[in-house]
Amino acid sequence: MAVSSCARVFPTFECRSDPPEYSNTRRFSTGKSTSSSIHKPLAASFAGSPGNLSSLIFKFPPNFVRQLSTKARRNCSNIGVAQVVAAAWSTNPPPSAASIDAPSPIEVPIVDEGVPADNGNGSFKIDDVQLSALNDSNTASFLTSDGSIAIHAGERLGRGIVTDAITTPVVNTSAYFFKKTSELIDFKEGRHASFEYGRYGNPTTVVAEEKISALEGAESTLLMASGMCASTVLLMALIPAGGYLVTTTDCYRKTRIFIETILPKMGIKTTVIDPANVDALKSALDKNEVTLFFTESPTNPFLRCVDIELVSKLCHSKGALVCVDGTFATPLNQKALSLGADIVLHSATKYIAGHNDVLAGCISGSEKLMAKVRTLHNILGGALNPNAAYLIIRGMKTLHLRVQQQNTTALRMARLLEGHPKITLFFLGHRLPSSSSYDIKLMQVNHVYYPGLVSHPEHYMAKRQMTGFGGVVSFEIDGDLMKTAKFIDALKIPYIAPSFGGCESIVDQPAIMSYWDLSQADRAKFGINDNLVRFSFGIEDFEDLKADILQALEAI
């Protein structure tokens, strides 16, 4: 079986400050670097003193390195000749280097502006993380915030790909070779650490998994081809045939369809409860041998919240596992494992990748539970492409900045839409009288769903277990299907599209986007009214978004 964790396979990665020694890394999977004879003729061809190689490099025209680097970046993959030349020149200059005019060092002042605490506009302290719950031994003590962890976990703190590159290389391979049959046997019997086949693991993917594990405080994380792939594999892996599932009413529709149509074929029964109905959960646990409680928190699309700590205690007392889909929350706003959940799941397509350019899903939890999930995943084969893993790594390095901006924008906009008196008296920067038609226009928003609002049924619970409320706001227009569509069509900034969590704002009308195949009456059974709007706020300027929404409201 493939190795599941980079931390258990690879030695600690160290950034080299010395000049490269012309070494050739032959196995990404072991992290071992062996000298290659291919470089010896090159070194031997330089005659003279020990410093002759640097002297030779120094004799190149000053413009040579820049030109060669440009060409190498176009034609080489990770580490080209130009990088070796530039590194050797910069780290080991010859004695005569003073003869070249070098720019004076630039002193950059360090300004610590700090991160404001919650001041009522959705700005939360991103460094307020539950580090005590983190199990990743690679998380260095000098990192005190999720933002730093998202940048360095799995890379500077230890990765198996030996390279001087700051960014993690993309390892595009479908299989990994063994030097001898004896090495293969050692691998099969657990004496040799390696990858085996691309479906079972990839060094680039492992880096992304280690980042997510560090943020969630998980022993292990598994990335898959999509969020739905993660959901379906998890449910089939952890619930045995004839098992029992408890889930909640408000959830992603495709997950509901899988639970209603596929799980019964395995003899799995399901009880569906309201997210806040603790009595219904107690009843289901008392009457049935529940295997798993599966919920989203916040839910889709009404952003209902589950008391994770309470339901975890109830379920564990009856031997049931708890899985929380935290896609809407992100690992920054909510840490379900530290609150008691056994498994946390994300559609990494959304906030984690964050740029609307990749599909992925991830599951995090203990090594014991993840081993079961990994076994089924290796059979079903929903593997993540390493290029997609690289995009996730890149996206996570700005995760804390994006989420902070989206938290702030969504909360301010939710208050505006609900008719907050300190905001509704302003329009495009101009003060308006309280009796103006503008206030009447705002009355066209019937209801706003957002856990950051006091009016939300689980507001105080969400405030207790979350450090931010996310970037999605759902609300209902005072009108029918076509009037709501008119509002959406009048918006200029957001795209009309499914999904959420990216840099670009996205808006959709769930009755059309996700439930159009059902009749109006059937949609209403799920609480999906024709006037419901789901708005995912990106990282655009708040004032631009506000003006766009208010002008669209004027249009209807």
Coordinates of C-alpha atoms in Angstrom, one line a residue:
M1 CA 0.0 0.0 0.0
A2 CA 1.2 3.5 -0.7
V3 CA 2.6 5.7 2.0
S4 CA -0.1 8.0 3.3
S5 CA 1.9 10.8 5.0
C6 CA 4.9 12.7 3.8
A7 CA 6.0 13.3 7.4
R8 CA 6.4 9.5 7.9
V9 CA 8.3 9.0 4.6
F10 CA 10.6 11.9 4.2
P11 CA 13.4 13.4 6.2
T12 CA 13.1 17.1 7.2
F13 CA 13.6 19.4 4.3
E14 CA 16.3 22.0 4.8
C15 CA 16.9 25.1 2.7
R16 CA 20.5 25.0 1.5
S17 CA 22.5 28.2 1.9
D18 CA 25.7 26.8 0.4
P19 CA 26.4 26.7 -3.4
P20 CA 24.8 23.7 -5.1
E21 CA 27.0 20.6 -5.2
Y22 CA 25.8 19.5 -8.6
S23 CA 23.8 16.6 -7.1
N24 CA 21.2 14.7 -8.9
T25 CA 18.0 13.7 -7.0
R26 CA 16.9 10.5 -8.5
R27 CA 14.0 9.6 -6.2
F28 CA 11.4 12.1 -5.1
S29 CA 9.8 9.4 -3.0
T30 CA 12.7 8.9 -0.5
G31 CA 14.2 12.3 -0.4
K32 CA 17.7 10.8 -0.8
S33 CA 20.1 12.7 -2.9
T34 CA 23.0 10.9 -4.5
S35 CA 26.0 12.4 -6.4
S36 CA 25.8 11.8 -10.1
S37 CA 28.9 11.1 -12.3
I38 CA 27.3 13.1 -15.0
H39 CA 28.6 16.3 -13.4
K40 CA 32.2 15.1 -12.8
P41 CA 33.5 15.7 -16.4
L42 CA 32.1 19.2 -16.1
A43 CA 33.9 19.9 -12.8
A44 CA 37.1 18.3 -14.0
S45 CA 37.3 20.4 -17.1
F46 CA 37.9 23.6 -15.0
A47 CA 41.6 23.7 -14.2
G48 CA 43.2 25.8 -11.5
S49 CA 42.7 26.6 -7.9
P50 CA 39.7 25.5 -5.8
G51 CA 37.9 28.7 -6.6
N52 CA 38.2 28.3 -10.3
L53 CA 34.6 27.4 -10.9
S54 CA 33.4 30.6 -9.2
S55 CA 36.1 32.5 -11.0
L56 CA 34.9 31.1 -14.3
I57 CA 31.3 32.1 -13.5
F58 CA 32.5 35.5 -12.5
K59 CA 34.1 36.1 -15.9
F60 CA 30.8 35.9 -17.6
P61 CA 29.4 39.3 -18.6
P62 CA 27.0 40.7 -15.9
N63 CA 24.1 40.5 -18.3
F64 CA 24.8 36.8 -19.0
V65 CA 23.0 35.4 -15.9
R66 CA 19.9 37.4 -16.5
Q67 CA 19.7 36.3 -20.2
L68 CA 20.5 32.7 -19.4
S69 CA 17.9 32.6 -16.6
T70 CA 15.2 33.9 -18.9
K71 CA 16.0 31.2 -21.5
A72 CA 16.3 28.5 -18.9
R73 CA 12.9 29.3 -17.4
R74 CA 11.4 28.9 -20.9
N75 CA 13.0 25.6 -21.7
C76 CA 13.8 23.8 -18.4
S77 CA 11.5 22.4 -15.7
N78 CA 12.4 23.0 -12.1
I79 CA 16.1 23.7 -11.7
G80 CA 17.9 24.8 -14.8
V81 CA 21.5 25.7 -15.6
A82 CA 20.8 29.4 -15.0
Q83 CA 19.6 28.8 -11.5
V84 CA 22.8 26.8 -10.7
V85 CA 25.0 29.6 -12.2
A86 CA 23.1 32.4 -10.4
A87 CA 23.1 30.5 -7.0
A88 CA 26.9 29.8 -7.2
W89 CA 27.6 33.4 -8.1
S90 CA 25.4 34.9 -5.4
T91 CA 26.5 32.5 -2.5
N92 CA 30.2 32.2 -3.3
P93 CA 31.5 35.3 -5.0
P94 CA 35.3 35.3 -5.9
P95 CA 37.7 37.6 -4.1
S96 CA 37.6 40.1 -6.9
A97 CA 33.8 40.6 -6.7
A98 CA 34.3 44.0 -5.2
S99 CA 35.4 45.3 -8.6
I100 CA 31.8 45.2 -9.8
D101 CA 29.5 48.0 -9.0
A102 CA 26.9 46.5 -6.7
P103 CA 23.7 48.3 -5.5
S104 CA 23.6 49.3 -1.9
P105 CA 21.5 47.1 0.3
I106 CA 17.9 48.4 0.8
E107 CA 16.6 48.5 4.3
V108 CA 13.0 47.7 4.5
P109 CA 11.3 48.9 7.7
I110 CA 9.2 46.3 9.5
V111 CA 5.9 47.7 10.5
D112 CA 3.7 45.6 12.8
E113 CA 0.2 47.0 12.3
G114 CA -1.4 44.0 14.1
V115 CA -4.7 42.4 13.3
P116 CA -7.7 44.0 14.8
A117 CA -10.1 41.9 16.8
D118 CA -13.8 41.7 15.9
N119 CA -14.9 45.3 15.8
G120 CA -18.4 44.7 14.5
N121 CA -17.6 44.7 10.8
G122 CA -16.5 41.1 10.4
S123 CA -12.8 41.6 11.0
F124 CA -11.6 38.7 13.1
K125 CA -8.2 37.9 14.5
I126 CA -6.8 35.4 12.0
D127 CA -4.1 34.4 14.5
D128 CA -6.6 33.2 17.0
V129 CA -6.1 29.5 16.1
Q130 CA -6.4 26.4 18.2
L131 CA -2.7 25.5 18.0
S132 CA -3.0 23.2 21.0
A133 CA -5.1 20.9 18.8
L134 CA -2.5 20.6 16.1
N135 CA -1.0 17.2 15.8
D136 CA 1.4 17.9 13.0
S137 CA 4.9 17.5 14.4
N138 CA 6.3 19.5 11.5
T139 CA 4.5 22.6 12.7
A140 CA 7.3 24.7 14.0
S141 CA 6.8 26.6 17.3
F142 CA 7.8 29.9 15.7
L143 CA 4.6 29.9 13.6
T144 CA 1.7 31.4 15.6
S145 CA -1.0 31.9 13.0
D146 CA -3.0 29.9 10.5
G147 CA -1.7 32.3 7.8
S148 CA 1.9 31.3 8.4
I149 CA 1.1 27.7 8.7
A150 CA -0.8 27.7 5.4
I151 CA 2.2 29.1 3.7
H152 CA 5.0 26.9 5.1
A153 CA 3.4 23.6 6.3
G154 CA 4.5 20.7 4.1
E155 CA 7.2 22.8 2.4
R156 CA 9.7 24.8 4.5
L157 CA 8.7 22.8 7.6
G158 CA 9.5 19.5 5.8
R159 CA 8.9 18.1 2.3
G160 CA 10.3 15.1 0.6
I161 CA 11.1 16.8 -2.7
V162 CA 14.8 17.8 -2.4
T163 CA 15.2 21.0 -4.3
D164 CA 16.3 24.6 -3.7
A165 CA 13.2 25.9 -5.3
I166 CA 10.9 27.9 -3.0
T167 CA 7.8 26.6 -4.8
T168 CA 7.0 22.9 -4.7
P169 CA 7.7 21.1 -8.0
V170 CA 5.0 19.3 -9.9
V171 CA 5.8 15.6 -10.1
N172 CA 4.1 14.4 -13.2
T173 CA 4.4 10.7 -13.1
S174 CA 2.0 7.8 -13.1
A175 CA 4.3 5.3 -11.4
Y176 CA 7.5 5.0 -9.4
F177 CA 10.4 2.6 -10.0
F178 CA 12.4 0.4 -7.7
K179 CA 16.1 -0.2 -8.1
K180 CA 16.0 -3.9 -7.4
T181 CA 13.4 -6.6 -6.6
S182 CA 14.8 -6.7 -3.0
E183 CA 13.9 -3.0 -2.6
L184 CA 10.4 -3.7 -3.9
I185 CA 10.0 -6.5 -1.4
D186 CA 11.3 -4.3 1.4
F187 CA 8.7 -1.7 0.4
K188 CA 5.9 -4.3 0.4
E189 CA 7.0 -5.5 3.9
G190 CA 7.3 -2.0 5.3
R191 CA 11.1 -1.7 5.5
H192 CA 11.5 0.8 2.7
A193 CA 9.6 4.1 2.3
S194 CA 8.5 5.0 -1.2
F195 CA 5.6 5.7 -3.5
E196 CA 4.4 3.0 -5.8
Y197 CA 1.6 4.1 -8.2
G198 CA 0.2 7.5 -9.0
R199 CA -3.3 6.5 -7.8
Y200 CA -2.0 5.8 -4.3
G201 CA 0.0 9.0 -3.8
N202 CA 2.2 11.8 -5.3
P203 CA 4.9 14.0 -3.7
T204 CA 3.2 17.2 -4.9
T205 CA -0.2 16.1 -3.6
V206 CA 1.4 15.1 -0.2
V207 CA 2.6 18.7 0.3
A208 CA -1.0 20.0 -0.2
E209 CA -2.3 17.3 2.2
E210 CA 0.3 18.2 4.8
K211 CA -0.8 21.9 4.7
I212 CA -4.5 21.0 5.3
S213 CA -3.5 18.6 8.1
A214 CA -1.6 21.3 9.8
L215 CA -4.5 23.7 9.6
E216 CA -7.1 21.2 10.8
G217 CA -4.9 19.6 13.5
A218 CA -5.3 16.2 11.8
E219 CA -3.0 13.2 11.7
S220 CA -3.7 12.6 8.1
T221 CA -5.4 14.2 5.1
L222 CA -6.4 12.7 1.7
L223 CA -7.0 14.8 -1.4
M224 CA -9.3 13.5 -4.1
A225 CA -10.6 14.6 -7.5
S226 CA -13.6 16.6 -6.2
G227 CA -15.6 17.4 -3.2
M228 CA -18.4 15.0 -4.2
C229 CA -15.7 12.3 -4.6
A230 CA -14.6 12.9 -1.1
S231 CA -18.1 12.8 0.3
T232 CA -19.1 9.6 -1.5
V233 CA -15.9 7.7 -0.7
L234 CA -16.1 8.7 3.0
L235 CA -19.7 7.6 3.4
M236 CA -19.1 4.2 1.7
A237 CA -15.8 3.7 3.6
L238 CA -17.1 4.4 7.1
I239 CA -20.6 3.1 7.0
P240 CA -20.8 -0.7 6.7
A241 CA -23.5 -2.5 4.7
G242 CA -26.7 -2.4 6.8
G243 CA -25.3 0.6 8.9
Y244 CA -27.2 3.6 10.0
L245 CA -26.7 7.3 9.1
V246 CA -28.0 10.5 10.6
T247 CA -27.8 13.6 8.5
T248 CA -29.4 17.1 8.4
T249 CA -32.1 18.6 6.2
D250 CA -30.2 21.5 4.7
C251 CA -27.3 20.2 2.6
Y252 CA -25.7 20.1 -0.8
R253 CA -28.3 18.6 -3.2
K254 CA -25.9 16.0 -4.8
T255 CA -24.9 14.7 -1.4
R256 CA -28.6 14.3 -0.5
I257 CA -29.2 12.5 -3.8
F258 CA -26.4 10.0 -3.1
I259 CA -27.7 9.4 0.4
E260 CA -31.3 8.9 -0.8
T261 CA -30.6 6.7 -3.9
I262 CA -27.2 5.0 -3.5
L263 CA -26.8 4.2 0.2
P264 CA -30.1 2.3 0.4
K265 CA -28.7 -0.2 -2.2
M266 CA -26.1 -1.0 0.5
G267 CA -28.8 -1.6 3.1
I268 CA -27.9 1.7 4.8
K269 CA -30.8 3.5 6.5
T270 CA -30.9 7.2 7.2
T271 CA -32.6 9.6 9.6
V272 CA -32.8 13.3 8.5
I273 CA -33.1 15.9 11.2
D274 CA -33.0 19.7 11.5
P275 CA -29.5 20.9 12.1
A276 CA -30.4 22.4 15.5
N277 CA -32.8 19.6 16.7
V278 CA -30.7 18.0 19.4
D279 CA -33.7 16.0 20.7
A280 CA -34.2 14.4 17.3
L281 CA -30.5 13.4 17.3
K282 CA -30.8 11.9 20.8
S283 CA -33.9 9.9 19.7
A284 CA -32.1 8.6 16.6
L285 CA -29.1 7.5 18.7
D286 CA -31.3 5.8 21.2
K287 CA -33.5 3.9 18.7
N288 CA -30.8 2.8 16.2
E289 CA -27.2 1.7 16.1
V290 CA -26.0 4.8 14.4
T291 CA -22.7 4.5 12.6
L292 CA -22.1 8.1 11.5
F293 CA -23.6 11.5 11.9
F294 CA -22.9 13.5 8.8
T295 CA -23.6 17.2 8.5
E296 CA -22.5 20.5 7.0
S297 CA -21.8 23.4 9.2
P298 CA -22.6 26.0 8.0
T299 CA -25.1 24.3 5.7
N300 CA -25.8 24.9 2.0
P301 CA -27.6 27.2 1.2
F302 CA -29.2 28.5 4.4
L303 CA -26.0 28.5 6.4
R304 CA -27.5 26.7 9.4
C305 CA -24.9 25.7 12.1
V306 CA -24.5 22.6 14.2
D307 CA -23.2 22.6 17.7
I308 CA -20.3 20.4 16.9
E309 CA -19.0 20.0 20.5
L310 CA -22.5 18.9 21.7
V311 CA -23.4 16.5 18.9
S312 CA -19.9 15.0 19.1
K313 CA -20.4 14.2 22.8
L314 CA -23.8 12.7 22.2
C315 CA -22.7 10.6 19.2
H316 CA -19.5 9.3 20.9
S317 CA -21.5 8.2 24.0
K318 CA -23.3 5.9 21.6
G319 CA -20.3 4.8 19.6
A320 CA -21.2 6.9 16.5
L321 CA -18.7 8.8 14.5
V322 CA -19.1 12.5 13.6
C323 CA -18.2 14.0 10.2
V324 CA -18.5 17.7 9.5
D325 CA -18.4 19.2 6.0
G326 CA -16.7 22.5 6.8
T327 CA -16.5 23.8 3.2
F328 CA -18.4 27.0 4.0
A329 CA -16.4 27.6 7.1
T330 CA -12.8 26.8 5.9
P331 CA -10.2 25.5 8.3
L332 CA -9.5 29.1 9.3
N333 CA -13.0 30.0 10.5
Q334 CA -13.7 26.7 12.2
K335 CA -11.7 23.7 13.4
A336 CA -14.2 20.8 13.7
L337 CA -11.7 18.3 14.9
S338 CA -10.7 20.3 17.9
L339 CA -14.4 20.7 18.7
G340 CA -14.8 17.0 18.9
A341 CA -15.6 15.8 15.3
D342 CA -13.8 12.6 14.0
I343 CA -13.6 13.6 10.4
V344 CA -13.7 17.0 8.6
L345 CA -14.4 17.2 4.9
H346 CA -14.0 20.1 2.4
S347 CA -14.7 20.8 -1.2
A348 CA -11.2 22.2 -1.8
T349 CA -12.5 23.6 -5.0
K350 CA -14.0 26.4 -3.0
Y351 CA -12.0 28.5 -0.5
I352 CA -9.0 26.2 0.0
A353 CA -7.9 26.5 -3.7
G354 CA -9.7 29.8 -3.9
H355 CA -9.3 30.8 -7.6
N356 CA -12.1 29.0 -9.4
D357 CA -9.6 27.0 -11.4
V358 CA -9.3 23.6 -9.9
L359 CA -11.6 20.7 -8.7
A360 CA -10.6 18.9 -5.5
G361 CA -12.0 17.5 -2.3
C362 CA -10.2 16.6 1.0
I363 CA -10.8 14.5 4.1
S364 CA -8.9 14.9 7.3
G365 CA -8.9 12.8 10.5
S366 CA -7.0 10.2 12.5
E367 CA -4.6 7.8 10.9
K368 CA -6.9 4.9 11.9
L369 CA -10.0 6.3 10.2
M370 CA -8.2 7.7 7.2
A371 CA -6.7 4.3 6.5
K372 CA -10.2 3.0 5.9
V373 CA -11.0 5.9 3.6
R374 CA -7.6 5.6 1.8
T375 CA -8.1 1.9 1.1
L376 CA -11.4 2.5 -0.7
H377 CA -10.1 5.5 -2.4
N378 CA -7.2 3.5 -3.9
I379 CA -9.8 1.0 -5.3
L380 CA -12.2 3.6 -6.7
G381 CA -9.4 5.7 -8.2
G382 CA -10.6 9.3 -7.8
A383 CA -7.0 10.6 -7.7
L384 CA -6.1 14.2 -7.8
N385 CA -3.8 15.3 -10.7
P386 CA -0.5 16.7 -9.3
N387 CA -1.0 19.9 -11.4
A388 CA -4.3 20.5 -9.5
A389 CA -2.4 19.8 -6.2
Y390 CA 0.1 22.5 -7.2
L391 CA -2.8 25.0 -7.8
I392 CA -4.1 24.2 -4.3
I393 CA -0.7 24.7 -2.7
R394 CA -0.4 28.1 -4.5
G395 CA -4.0 29.1 -3.5
M396 CA -3.5 28.2 0.1
K397 CA -0.7 30.7 0.5
T398 CA -3.2 33.5 0.3
L399 CA -6.0 31.7 2.1
H400 CA -5.9 33.7 5.3
L401 CA -5.9 37.0 3.4
R402 CA -8.8 36.0 1.2
V403 CA -10.9 34.6 4.0
Q404 CA -10.4 37.6 6.1
Q405 CA -11.5 39.9 3.3
Q406 CA -14.5 37.7 2.5
N407 CA -15.6 37.4 6.1
T408 CA -15.6 41.2 6.4
T409 CA -17.4 41.9 3.1
A410 CA -20.1 39.2 3.7
L411 CA -20.9 40.4 7.2
R412 CA -21.1 44.1 6.2
M413 CA -23.3 43.2 3.2
A414 CA -25.5 40.9 5.3
R415 CA -26.2 43.8 7.7
L416 CA -26.9 46.2 4.8
L417 CA -29.3 43.8 3.2
E418 CA -31.1 43.2 6.5
G419 CA -31.6 46.9 6.8
H420 CA -29.0 47.9 9.4
P421 CA -29.9 51.5 10.3
K422 CA -26.3 52.7 10.3
I423 CA -25.8 51.6 6.8
T424 CA -29.2 52.0 5.0
L425 CA -29.0 55.8 5.3
F426 CA -26.1 55.9 2.9
F427 CA -26.1 55.3 -0.8
L428 CA -22.9 55.6 -2.9
G429 CA -21.5 57.9 -0.2
H430 CA -24.5 60.3 -0.1
R431 CA -26.6 60.7 3.0
L432 CA -30.3 60.2 2.4
P433 CA -33.3 61.0 4.6
S434 CA -34.8 58.1 6.5
S435 CA -38.1 58.6 4.5
S436 CA -36.4 58.3 1.1
S437 CA -37.5 55.8 -1.5
Y438 CA -34.1 54.1 -1.0
D439 CA -35.2 52.6 2.3
I440 CA -38.4 51.4 0.6
K441 CA -36.3 49.7 -2.0
L442 CA -34.3 47.9 0.6
M443 CA -37.6 46.4 1.9
Q444 CA -37.5 44.3 -1.2
V445 CA -35.1 41.9 0.6
N446 CA -37.4 39.8 2.7
H447 CA -34.9 37.7 4.7
V448 CA -31.2 37.3 5.0
Y449 CA -29.5 34.1 6.0
Y450 CA -26.0 34.6 7.6
P451 CA -24.7 33.2 10.9
G452 CA -23.0 36.6 11.6
L453 CA -26.4 38.2 12.1
V454 CA -28.1 38.2 15.4
S455 CA -31.3 37.3 13.7
H456 CA -29.8 33.9 12.6
P457 CA -31.1 31.0 14.7
E458 CA -27.7 29.7 15.5
H459 CA -25.8 33.0 15.7
Y460 CA -24.5 32.7 19.3
M461 CA -23.6 29.1 18.7
A462 CA -21.7 30.0 15.6
K463 CA -20.0 32.9 17.4
R464 CA -18.8 30.4 20.0
Q465 CA -17.3 27.9 17.6
M466 CA -16.2 30.0 14.7
T467 CA -13.7 32.8 14.3
G468 CA -15.4 34.2 11.2
F469 CA -18.7 33.5 9.5
G470 CA -17.6 33.0 5.9
G471 CA -18.1 34.8 2.6
V472 CA -21.5 33.4 1.5
V473 CA -24.8 35.3 2.2
S474 CA -28.2 33.9 1.2
F475 CA -31.3 36.1 1.0
E476 CA -34.8 36.2 -0.4
I477 CA -36.1 38.9 -2.7
D478 CA -39.6 40.2 -2.2
G479 CA -40.9 38.9 -5.5
D480 CA -41.3 35.8 -7.7
L481 CA -38.9 33.8 -9.9
M482 CA -38.7 36.4 -12.7
K483 CA -38.3 39.4 -10.4
T484 CA -35.4 37.6 -8.6
A485 CA -33.9 36.8 -12.0
K486 CA -34.2 40.4 -13.0
F487 CA -32.2 41.4 -9.9
I488 CA -29.5 38.9 -10.6
D489 CA -29.3 40.0 -14.3
A490 CA -28.9 43.6 -13.2
L491 CA -25.7 42.8 -11.2
K492 CA -22.5 43.7 -13.0
I493 CA -19.7 42.4 -10.8
P494 CA -20.6 38.8 -9.8
Y495 CA -20.7 35.9 -12.3
I496 CA -23.9 33.9 -12.6
A497 CA -22.4 30.5 -11.8
P498 CA -22.4 27.5 -9.4
S499 CA -19.7 27.1 -6.8
F500 CA -18.4 29.7 -4.4
G501 CA -15.3 30.7 -2.4
G502 CA -13.1 32.1 -5.2
C503 CA -11.6 35.5 -5.7
E504 CA -14.4 36.5 -8.0
S505 CA -17.9 37.1 -6.6
I506 CA -20.5 34.6 -7.8
V507 CA -24.3 34.7 -7.6
D508 CA -26.9 32.1 -8.3
Q509 CA -30.6 31.5 -8.0
P510 CA -30.8 28.0 -6.4
A511 CA -34.3 27.3 -7.8
I512 CA -32.8 27.5 -11.3
M513 CA -29.2 26.6 -10.8
S514 CA -29.6 23.5 -8.7
Y515 CA -33.3 22.6 -8.5
W516 CA -34.7 23.5 -12.0
D517 CA -35.5 19.8 -12.7
L518 CA -38.1 19.8 -9.9
S519 CA -41.5 21.5 -9.8
Q520 CA -42.0 24.6 -7.7
A521 CA -43.9 22.5 -5.1
D522 CA -41.1 19.9 -4.9
R523 CA -38.5 22.7 -4.6
A524 CA -40.5 24.2 -1.7
K525 CA -40.2 20.9 0.2
F526 CA -36.5 21.5 0.5
G527 CA -37.1 25.2 1.5
I528 CA -35.9 26.4 -1.9
N529 CA -38.2 29.2 -2.8
D530 CA -38.1 30.9 -6.2
N531 CA -36.9 34.2 -4.7
L532 CA -33.8 32.7 -3.0
V533 CA -30.4 34.2 -3.9
R534 CA -27.0 32.8 -2.9
F535 CA -24.2 35.3 -3.1
S536 CA -20.6 34.3 -2.7
F537 CA -18.5 37.4 -2.1
G538 CA -15.0 37.5 -3.6
I539 CA -12.2 39.8 -2.7
E540 CA -13.4 42.8 -4.8
D541 CA -13.7 46.2 -3.1
F542 CA -16.6 46.4 -0.7
E543 CA -17.8 49.8 -2.0
D544 CA -17.9 48.5 -5.5
L545 CA -19.9 45.5 -4.5
K546 CA -22.3 47.6 -2.4
A547 CA -23.0 50.0 -5.2
D548 CA -23.6 47.1 -7.6
I549 CA -26.1 45.4 -5.3
L550 CA -28.0 48.6 -4.4
Q551 CA -28.3 49.6 -8.0
A552 CA -29.6 46.1 -8.9
L553 CA -32.2 46.5 -6.2
E554 CA -33.2 49.8 -7.6
A555 CA -33.6 48.1 -11.0
I556 CA -36.4 45.9 -9.7

